[in-house]
Amino acid sequence: MNFGTFPVLQTERFLLRQMSVEDTPAVFEIFSDADVTKDMGEDPFKSIEQAEDLIHFMNNLFIENKAIRWGIINKEDNTIIGTCGYNGWEIHRGSRGEIAYDLGKKYWRKGYMTEILKSLISFGFETMGLYRIEAFTNVDATPSINLLKKAGFNQDGVLRGYSFSHGDYVDNLCFSLLKSEWK
């Protein structure tokens, strides 16, 4: 999959675009919150440099054609409120991609990610040509589990010891949505 230039997506309330160093303070605010990072397996950011490194890392993954991660911009005030995208994909063998997302805590439970997820799913099936979109959550990540189910994802099962989180191996739930199930 080669996109050429970084694709920009829009929903009614949000612009999804490539992040830049100008987004560093907002990214730091989001990822320095322990509640936001608890299900990521990472400790909260302690320095602004960590946020800048994350932006560079995500942008380099796009350049290397390994992943795509958008900054979620609230159109109303041009504020970055989170990130979302595909952590990776396999086009030639299975045509599947792994979706992921995060929001700053003050933006939780407002329906924002439901709106954004629709755009990500559409991009995956229509632009990337995926047949299957996967998502992985910690077993106790109830809001994320509910979001995925609301978006039409099915729970495939439990992946025992699937990820390393805060010094220990933890189980994850695997969810998937097939193109033929998407409405």
JSON list of C-alpha atoms in Angstrom, two decimals:
[
{"chain": "A", "resi": 1, "resn": "MET", "atom": "CA", "xyz": [0.00, 0.00, 0.00]},
{"chain": "A", "resi": 2, "resn": "ASN", "atom": "CA", "xyz": [1.54, 3.26, -1.07]},
{"chain": "A", "resi": 3, "resn": "PHE", "atom": "CA", "xyz": [-0.54, 6.35, -0.43]},
{"chain": "A", "resi": 4, "resn": "GLY", "atom": "CA", "xyz": [1.90, 8.86, -1.88]},
{"chain": "A", "resi": 5, "resn": "THR", "atom": "CA", "xyz": [0.92, 11.91, 0.12]},
{"chain": "A", "resi": 6, "resn": "PHE", "atom": "CA", "xyz": [-0.60, 11.62, 3.57]},
{"chain": "A", "resi": 7, "resn": "PRO", "atom": "CA", "xyz": [-4.38, 11.30, 3.15]},
{"chain": "A", "resi": 8, "resn": "VAL", "atom": "CA", "xyz": [-6.64, 13.77, 4.92]},
{"chain": "A", "resi": 9, "resn": "LEU", "atom": "CA", "xyz": [-10.05, 12.58, 6.11]},
{"chain": "A", "resi": 10, "resn": "GLN", "atom": "CA", "xyz": [-13.01, 14.61, 7.30]},
{"chain": "A", "resi": 11, "resn": "THR", "atom": "CA", "xyz": [-16.08, 13.87, 9.34]},
{"chain": "A", "resi": 12, "resn": "GLU", "atom": "CA", "xyz": [-18.81, 16.30, 10.30]},
{"chain": "A", "resi": 13, "resn": "ARG", "atom": "CA", "xyz": [-16.91, 17.59, 13.34]},
{"chain": "A", "resi": 14, "resn": "PHE", "atom": "CA", "xyz": [-13.33, 16.43, 12.80]},
{"chain": "A", "resi": 15, "resn": "LEU", "atom": "CA", "xyz": [-10.39, 16.67, 10.46]},
{"chain": "A", "resi": 16, "resn": "LEU", "atom": "CA", "xyz": [-7.97, 13.73, 10.43]},
{"chain": "A", "resi": 17, "resn": "ARG", "atom": "CA", "xyz": [-4.53, 14.84, 9.29]},
{"chain": "A", "resi": 18, "resn": "GLN", "atom": "CA", "xyz": [-0.85, 14.08, 9.67]},
{"chain": "A", "resi": 19, "resn": "MET", "atom": "CA", "xyz": [0.61, 15.30, 12.93]},
{"chain": "A", "resi": 20, "resn": "SER", "atom": "CA", "xyz": [3.43, 17.83, 13.04]},
{"chain": "A", "resi": 21, "resn": "VAL", "atom": "CA", "xyz": [5.78, 19.17, 15.69]},
{"chain": "A", "resi": 22, "resn": "GLU", "atom": "CA", "xyz": [3.31, 22.02, 16.24]},
{"chain": "A", "resi": 23, "resn": "ASP", "atom": "CA", "xyz": [1.00, 19.37, 17.75]},
{"chain": "A", "resi": 24, "resn": "THR", "atom": "CA", "xyz": [3.58, 18.39, 20.38]},
{"chain": "A", "resi": 25, "resn": "PRO", "atom": "CA", "xyz": [2.03, 20.26, 23.37]},
{"chain": "A", "resi": 26, "resn": "ALA", "atom": "CA", "xyz": [-1.43, 18.78, 22.74]},
{"chain": "A", "resi": 27, "resn": "VAL", "atom": "CA", "xyz": [-0.02, 15.28, 22.18]},
{"chain": "A", "resi": 28, "resn": "PHE", "atom": "CA", "xyz": [1.92, 15.63, 25.42]},
{"chain": "A", "resi": 29, "resn": "GLU", "atom": "CA", "xyz": [-1.24, 16.66, 27.29]},
{"chain": "A", "resi": 30, "resn": "ILE", "atom": "CA", "xyz": [-3.10, 13.61, 25.97]},
{"chain": "A", "resi": 31, "resn": "PHE", "atom": "CA", "xyz": [-0.36, 11.02, 26.56]},
{"chain": "A", "resi": 32, "resn": "SER", "atom": "CA", "xyz": [0.76, 12.37, 29.95]},
{"chain": "A", "resi": 33, "resn": "ASP", "atom": "CA", "xyz": [-2.58, 11.26, 31.40]},
{"chain": "A", "resi": 34, "resn": "ALA", "atom": "CA", "xyz": [-2.35, 7.86, 33.12]},
{"chain": "A", "resi": 35, "resn": "ASP", "atom": "CA", "xyz": [-5.99, 7.11, 32.31]},
{"chain": "A", "resi": 36, "resn": "VAL", "atom": "CA", "xyz": [-5.31, 7.52, 28.58]},
{"chain": "A", "resi": 37, "resn": "THR", "atom": "CA", "xyz": [-2.16, 5.37, 28.56]},
{"chain": "A", "resi": 38, "resn": "LYS", "atom": "CA", "xyz": [-3.27, 2.62, 30.95]},
{"chain": "A", "resi": 39, "resn": "ASP", "atom": "CA", "xyz": [-4.54, 0.32, 28.18]},
{"chain": "A", "resi": 40, "resn": "MET", "atom": "CA", "xyz": [-1.58, 1.07, 25.89]},
{"chain": "A", "resi": 41, "resn": "GLY", "atom": "CA", "xyz": [0.93, -0.69, 28.08]},
{"chain": "A", "resi": 42, "resn": "GLU", "atom": "CA", "xyz": [3.01, 2.47, 28.34]},
{"chain": "A", "resi": 43, "resn": "ASP", "atom": "CA", "xyz": [3.67, 4.81, 31.21]},
{"chain": "A", "resi": 44, "resn": "PRO", "atom": "CA", "xyz": [2.34, 8.35, 30.89]},
{"chain": "A", "resi": 45, "resn": "PHE", "atom": "CA", "xyz": [4.70, 10.80, 29.19]},
{"chain": "A", "resi": 46, "resn": "LYS", "atom": "CA", "xyz": [6.91, 12.73, 31.56]},
{"chain": "A", "resi": 47, "resn": "SER", "atom": "CA", "xyz": [8.53, 15.07, 29.04]},
{"chain": "A", "resi": 48, "resn": "ILE", "atom": "CA", "xyz": [7.49, 17.08, 26.01]},
{"chain": "A", "resi": 49, "resn": "GLU", "atom": "CA", "xyz": [10.29, 15.35, 24.08]},
{"chain": "A", "resi": 50, "resn": "GLN", "atom": "CA", "xyz": [8.42, 12.05, 24.37]},
{"chain": "A", "resi": 51, "resn": "ALA", "atom": "CA", "xyz": [5.46, 13.60, 22.57]},
{"chain": "A", "resi": 52, "resn": "GLU", "atom": "CA", "xyz": [7.69, 14.97, 19.81]},
{"chain": "A", "resi": 53, "resn": "ASP", "atom": "CA", "xyz": [9.39, 11.56, 19.48]},
{"chain": "A", "resi": 54, "resn": "LEU", "atom": "CA", "xyz": [5.98, 9.89, 19.16]},
{"chain": "A", "resi": 55, "resn": "ILE", "atom": "CA", "xyz": [4.95, 12.23, 16.36]},
{"chain": "A", "resi": 56, "resn": "HIS", "atom": "CA", "xyz": [8.21, 11.58, 14.49]},
{"chain": "A", "resi": 57, "resn": "PHE", "atom": "CA", "xyz": [7.85, 7.82, 15.06]},
{"chain": "A", "resi": 58, "resn": "MET", "atom": "CA", "xyz": [4.30, 7.75, 13.71]},
{"chain": "A", "resi": 59, "resn": "ASN", "atom": "CA", "xyz": [5.20, 9.88, 10.71]},
{"chain": "A", "resi": 60, "resn": "ASN", "atom": "CA", "xyz": [8.21, 7.67, 9.94]},
{"chain": "A", "resi": 61, "resn": "LEU", "atom": "CA", "xyz": [6.01, 4.56, 10.00]},
{"chain": "A", "resi": 62, "resn": "PHE", "atom": "CA", "xyz": [3.89, 6.20, 7.31]},
{"chain": "A", "resi": 63, "resn": "ILE", "atom": "CA", "xyz": [6.98, 7.05, 5.23]},
{"chain": "A", "resi": 64, "resn": "GLU", "atom": "CA", "xyz": [8.12, 3.41, 5.59]},
{"chain": "A", "resi": 65, "resn": "ASN", "atom": "CA", "xyz": [4.64, 2.26, 4.50]},
{"chain": "A", "resi": 66, "resn": "LYS", "atom": "CA", "xyz": [4.11, 0.31, 7.74]},
{"chain": "A", "resi": 67, "resn": "ALA", "atom": "CA", "xyz": [1.31, 2.25, 9.46]},
{"chain": "A", "resi": 68, "resn": "ILE", "atom": "CA", "xyz": [-0.80, 5.37, 9.24]},
{"chain": "A", "resi": 69, "resn": "ARG", "atom": "CA", "xyz": [-1.76, 7.45, 12.24]},
{"chain": "A", "resi": 70, "resn": "TRP", "atom": "CA", "xyz": [-3.84, 10.61, 12.01]},
{"chain": "A", "resi": 71, "resn": "GLY", "atom": "CA", "xyz": [-4.12, 13.44, 14.47]},
{"chain": "A", "resi": 72, "resn": "ILE", "atom": "CA", "xyz": [-7.79, 14.05, 15.30]},
{"chain": "A", "resi": 73, "resn": "ILE", "atom": "CA", "xyz": [-8.51, 17.76, 14.98]},
{"chain": "A", "resi": 74, "resn": "ASN", "atom": "CA", "xyz": [-11.70, 19.31, 16.34]},
{"chain": "A", "resi": 75, "resn": "LYS", "atom": "CA", "xyz": [-12.88, 21.60, 13.52]},
{"chain": "A", "resi": 76, "resn": "GLU", "atom": "CA", "xyz": [-14.61, 23.92, 15.99]},
{"chain": "A", "resi": 77, "resn": "ASP", "atom": "CA", "xyz": [-11.41, 25.09, 17.71]},
{"chain": "A", "resi": 78, "resn": "ASN", "atom": "CA", "xyz": [-8.62, 23.46, 15.63]},
{"chain": "A", "resi": 79, "resn": "THR", "atom": "CA", "xyz": [-7.49, 21.45, 18.69]},
{"chain": "A", "resi": 80, "resn": "ILE", "atom": "CA", "xyz": [-5.91, 18.01, 18.49]},
{"chain": "A", "resi": 81, "resn": "ILE", "atom": "CA", "xyz": [-7.95, 15.72, 20.74]},
{"chain": "A", "resi": 82, "resn": "GLY", "atom": "CA", "xyz": [-6.38, 12.31, 20.00]},
{"chain": "A", "resi": 83, "resn": "THR", "atom": "CA", "xyz": [-4.92, 10.03, 17.37]},
{"chain": "A", "resi": 84, "resn": "CYS", "atom": "CA", "xyz": [-6.27, 7.17, 15.30]},
{"chain": "A", "resi": 85, "resn": "GLY", "atom": "CA", "xyz": [-5.31, 4.97, 12.40]},
{"chain": "A", "resi": 86, "resn": "TYR", "atom": "CA", "xyz": [-3.99, 1.64, 11.26]},
{"chain": "A", "resi": 87, "resn": "ASN", "atom": "CA", "xyz": [-1.11, 0.16, 13.26]},
{"chain": "A", "resi": 88, "resn": "GLY", "atom": "CA", "xyz": [-0.32, -2.05, 10.31]},
{"chain": "A", "resi": 89, "resn": "TRP", "atom": "CA", "xyz": [-1.82, -4.04, 7.48]},
{"chain": "A", "resi": 90, "resn": "GLU", "atom": "CA", "xyz": [-1.33, -7.10, 5.34]},
{"chain": "A", "resi": 91, "resn": "ILE", "atom": "CA", "xyz": [-2.61, -6.53, 1.84]},
{"chain": "A", "resi": 92, "resn": "HIS", "atom": "CA", "xyz": [-1.19, -9.44, -0.15]},
{"chain": "A", "resi": 93, "resn": "ARG", "atom": "CA", "xyz": [-2.00, -12.25, 2.30]},
{"chain": "A", "resi": 94, "resn": "GLY", "atom": "CA", "xyz": [-5.36, -11.78, 3.88]},
{"chain": "A", "resi": 95, "resn": "SER", "atom": "CA", "xyz": [-6.07, -8.12, 3.17]},
{"chain": "A", "resi": 96, "resn": "ARG", "atom": "CA", "xyz": [-6.47, -7.05, 6.78]},
{"chain": "A", "resi": 97, "resn": "GLY", "atom": "CA", "xyz": [-5.54, -4.07, 8.91]},
{"chain": "A", "resi": 98, "resn": "GLU", "atom": "CA", "xyz": [-5.36, -3.32, 12.62]},
{"chain": "A", "resi": 99, "resn": "ILE", "atom": "CA", "xyz": [-7.22, -0.21, 13.73]},
{"chain": "A", "resi": 100, "resn": "ALA", "atom": "CA", "xyz": [-6.34, 1.73, 16.88]},
{"chain": "A", "resi": 101, "resn": "TYR", "atom": "CA", "xyz": [-7.37, 4.99, 18.52]},
{"chain": "A", "resi": 102, "resn": "ASP", "atom": "CA", "xyz": [-7.02, 7.17, 21.59]},
{"chain": "A", "resi": 103, "resn": "LEU", "atom": "CA", "xyz": [-8.64, 10.34, 22.86]},
{"chain": "A", "resi": 104, "resn": "GLY", "atom": "CA", "xyz": [-7.77, 12.87, 25.54]},
{"chain": "A", "resi": 105, "resn": "LYS", "atom": "CA", "xyz": [-9.81, 12.10, 28.64]},
{"chain": "A", "resi": 106, "resn": "LYS", "atom": "CA", "xyz": [-11.87, 15.29, 28.50]},
{"chain": "A", "resi": 107, "resn": "TYR", "atom": "CA", "xyz": [-13.23, 14.10, 25.12]},
{"chain": "A", "resi": 108, "resn": "TRP", "atom": "CA", "xyz": [-14.40, 10.67, 26.30]},
{"chain": "A", "resi": 109, "resn": "ARG", "atom": "CA", "xyz": [-18.01, 9.52, 26.06]},
{"chain": "A", "resi": 110, "resn": "LYS", "atom": "CA", "xyz": [-19.21, 12.30, 23.78]},
{"chain": "A", "resi": 111, "resn": "GLY", "atom": "CA", "xyz": [-19.72, 10.16, 20.67]},
{"chain": "A", "resi": 112, "resn": "TYR", "atom": "CA", "xyz": [-16.60, 11.55, 19.00]},
{"chain": "A", "resi": 113, "resn": "MET", "atom": "CA", "xyz": [-14.87, 8.23, 18.40]},
{"chain": "A", "resi": 114, "resn": "THR", "atom": "CA", "xyz": [-18.07, 6.67, 17.01]},
{"chain": "A", "resi": 115, "resn": "GLU", "atom": "CA", "xyz": [-18.07, 9.36, 14.30]},
{"chain": "A", "resi": 116, "resn": "ILE", "atom": "CA", "xyz": [-14.33, 9.03, 13.66]},
{"chain": "A", "resi": 117, "resn": "LEU", "atom": "CA", "xyz": [-14.37, 5.23, 13.57]},
{"chain": "A", "resi": 118, "resn": "LYS", "atom": "CA", "xyz": [-16.92, 5.28, 10.73]},
{"chain": "A", "resi": 119, "resn": "SER", "atom": "CA", "xyz": [-14.50, 7.31, 8.63]},
{"chain": "A", "resi": 120, "resn": "LEU", "atom": "CA", "xyz": [-11.57, 5.00, 9.48]},
{"chain": "A", "resi": 121, "resn": "ILE", "atom": "CA", "xyz": [-13.56, 1.91, 8.57]},
{"chain": "A", "resi": 122, "resn": "SER", "atom": "CA", "xyz": [-14.69, 3.45, 5.30]},
{"chain": "A", "resi": 123, "resn": "PHE", "atom": "CA", "xyz": [-11.10, 4.38, 4.46]},
{"chain": "A", "resi": 124, "resn": "GLY", "atom": "CA", "xyz": [-9.93, 0.84, 5.24]},
{"chain": "A", "resi": 125, "resn": "PHE", "atom": "CA", "xyz": [-12.51, -0.91, 3.10]},
{"chain": "A", "resi": 126, "resn": "GLU", "atom": "CA", "xyz": [-12.86, 1.59, 0.26]},
{"chain": "A", "resi": 127, "resn": "THR", "atom": "CA", "xyz": [-9.39, 3.12, -0.12]},
{"chain": "A", "resi": 128, "resn": "MET", "atom": "CA", "xyz": [-7.05, 0.48, 1.31]},
{"chain": "A", "resi": 129, "resn": "GLY", "atom": "CA", "xyz": [-9.03, -2.44, -0.11]},
{"chain": "A", "resi": 130, "resn": "LEU", "atom": "CA", "xyz": [-9.11, -4.32, 3.18]},
{"chain": "A", "resi": 131, "resn": "TYR", "atom": "CA", "xyz": [-11.39, -7.31, 3.66]},
{"chain": "A", "resi": 132, "resn": "ARG", "atom": "CA", "xyz": [-10.97, -7.53, 7.46]},
{"chain": "A", "resi": 133, "resn": "ILE", "atom": "CA", "xyz": [-10.36, -4.81, 10.04]},
{"chain": "A", "resi": 134, "resn": "GLU", "atom": "CA", "xyz": [-9.09, -5.96, 13.42]},
{"chain": "A", "resi": 135, "resn": "ALA", "atom": "CA", "xyz": [-8.93, -4.27, 16.80]},
{"chain": "A", "resi": 136, "resn": "PHE", "atom": "CA", "xyz": [-7.37, -5.45, 20.05]},
{"chain": "A", "resi": 137, "resn": "THR", "atom": "CA", "xyz": [-8.37, -4.32, 23.54]},
{"chain": "A", "resi": 138, "resn": "ASN", "atom": "CA", "xyz": [-7.47, -5.19, 27.07]},
{"chain": "A", "resi": 139, "resn": "VAL", "atom": "CA", "xyz": [-10.12, -7.49, 28.54]},
{"chain": "A", "resi": 140, "resn": "ASP", "atom": "CA", "xyz": [-11.28, -4.77, 30.97]},
{"chain": "A", "resi": 141, "resn": "ALA", "atom": "CA", "xyz": [-11.41, -1.88, 28.45]},
{"chain": "A", "resi": 142, "resn": "THR", "atom": "CA", "xyz": [-15.20, -1.69, 28.59]},
{"chain": "A", "resi": 143, "resn": "PRO", "atom": "CA", "xyz": [-15.64, 1.68, 26.79]},
{"chain": "A", "resi": 144, "resn": "SER", "atom": "CA", "xyz": [-13.48, 0.52, 23.87]},
{"chain": "A", "resi": 145, "resn": "ILE", "atom": "CA", "xyz": [-15.23, -2.85, 23.75]},
{"chain": "A", "resi": 146, "resn": "ASN", "atom": "CA", "xyz": [-18.61, -1.11, 23.63]},
{"chain": "A", "resi": 147, "resn": "LEU", "atom": "CA", "xyz": [-17.41, 1.27, 20.91]},
{"chain": "A", "resi": 148, "resn": "LEU", "atom": "CA", "xyz": [-16.23, -1.59, 18.71]},
{"chain": "A", "resi": 149, "resn": "LYS", "atom": "CA", "xyz": [-19.48, -3.51, 19.16]},
{"chain": "A", "resi": 150, "resn": "LYS", "atom": "CA", "xyz": [-21.48, -0.37, 18.35]},
{"chain": "A", "resi": 151, "resn": "ALA", "atom": "CA", "xyz": [-19.43, -0.02, 15.13]},
{"chain": "A", "resi": 152, "resn": "GLY", "atom": "CA", "xyz": [-20.36, -3.58, 14.13]},
{"chain": "A", "resi": 153, "resn": "PHE", "atom": "CA", "xyz": [-17.23, -5.43, 15.19]},
{"chain": "A", "resi": 154, "resn": "ASN", "atom": "CA", "xyz": [-17.56, -9.01, 16.44]},
{"chain": "A", "resi": 155, "resn": "GLN", "atom": "CA", "xyz": [-15.49, -10.41, 19.28]},
{"chain": "A", "resi": 156, "resn": "ASP", "atom": "CA", "xyz": [-13.37, -13.23, 17.86]},
{"chain": "A", "resi": 157, "resn": "GLY", "atom": "CA", "xyz": [-11.87, -14.40, 21.11]},
{"chain": "A", "resi": 158, "resn": "VAL", "atom": "CA", "xyz": [-9.32, -13.95, 23.87]},
{"chain": "A", "resi": 159, "resn": "LEU", "atom": "CA", "xyz": [-5.63, -13.84, 23.00]},
{"chain": "A", "resi": 160, "resn": "ARG", "atom": "CA", "xyz": [-3.88, -15.06, 26.13]},
{"chain": "A", "resi": 161, "resn": "GLY", "atom": "CA", "xyz": [-0.71, -13.17, 27.08]},
{"chain": "A", "resi": 162, "resn": "TYR", "atom": "CA", "xyz": [-0.95, -11.22, 23.82]},
{"chain": "A", "resi": 163, "resn": "SER", "atom": "CA", "xyz": [0.59, -7.92, 24.86]},
{"chain": "A", "resi": 164, "resn": "PHE", "atom": "CA", "xyz": [3.12, -6.63, 27.35]},
{"chain": "A", "resi": 165, "resn": "SER", "atom": "CA", "xyz": [1.61, -3.96, 29.56]},
{"chain": "A", "resi": 166, "resn": "HIS", "atom": "CA", "xyz": [3.17, -2.19, 32.53]},
{"chain": "A", "resi": 167, "resn": "GLY", "atom": "CA", "xyz": [5.67, -4.97, 33.23]},
{"chain": "A", "resi": 168, "resn": "ASP", "atom": "CA", "xyz": [3.43, -7.97, 32.68]},
{"chain": "A", "resi": 169, "resn": "TYR", "atom": "CA", "xyz": [1.87, -10.00, 29.88]},
{"chain": "A", "resi": 170, "resn": "VAL", "atom": "CA", "xyz": [-1.86, -9.44, 29.59]},
{"chain": "A", "resi": 171, "resn": "ASP", "atom": "CA", "xyz": [-4.74, -11.01, 27.72]},
{"chain": "A", "resi": 172, "resn": "ASN", "atom": "CA", "xyz": [-6.39, -9.07, 24.90]},
{"chain": "A", "resi": 173, "resn": "LEU", "atom": "CA", "xyz": [-9.72, -9.41, 23.19]},
{"chain": "A", "resi": 174, "resn": "CYS", "atom": "CA", "xyz": [-9.64, -9.64, 19.41]},
{"chain": "A", "resi": 175, "resn": "PHE", "atom": "CA", "xyz": [-12.42, -7.96, 17.43]},
{"chain": "A", "resi": 176, "resn": "SER", "atom": "CA", "xyz": [-12.99, -7.95, 13.69]},
{"chain": "A", "resi": 177, "resn": "LEU", "atom": "CA", "xyz": [-15.25, -6.44, 11.08]},
{"chain": "A", "resi": 178, "resn": "LEU", "atom": "CA", "xyz": [-15.45, -7.94, 7.60]},
{"chain": "A", "resi": 179, "resn": "LYS", "atom": "CA", "xyz": [-16.20, -5.87, 4.52]},
{"chain": "A", "resi": 180, "resn": "SER", "atom": "CA", "xyz": [-19.23, -8.05, 3.84]},
{"chain": "A", "resi": 181, "resn": "GLU", "atom": "CA", "xyz": [-20.62, -7.15, 7.32]},
{"chain": "A", "resi": 182, "resn": "TRP", "atom": "CA", "xyz": [-20.07, -3.41, 6.97]},
{"chain": "A", "resi": 183, "resn": "LYS", "atom": "CA", "xyz": [-23.10, -1.28, 6.24]}
]
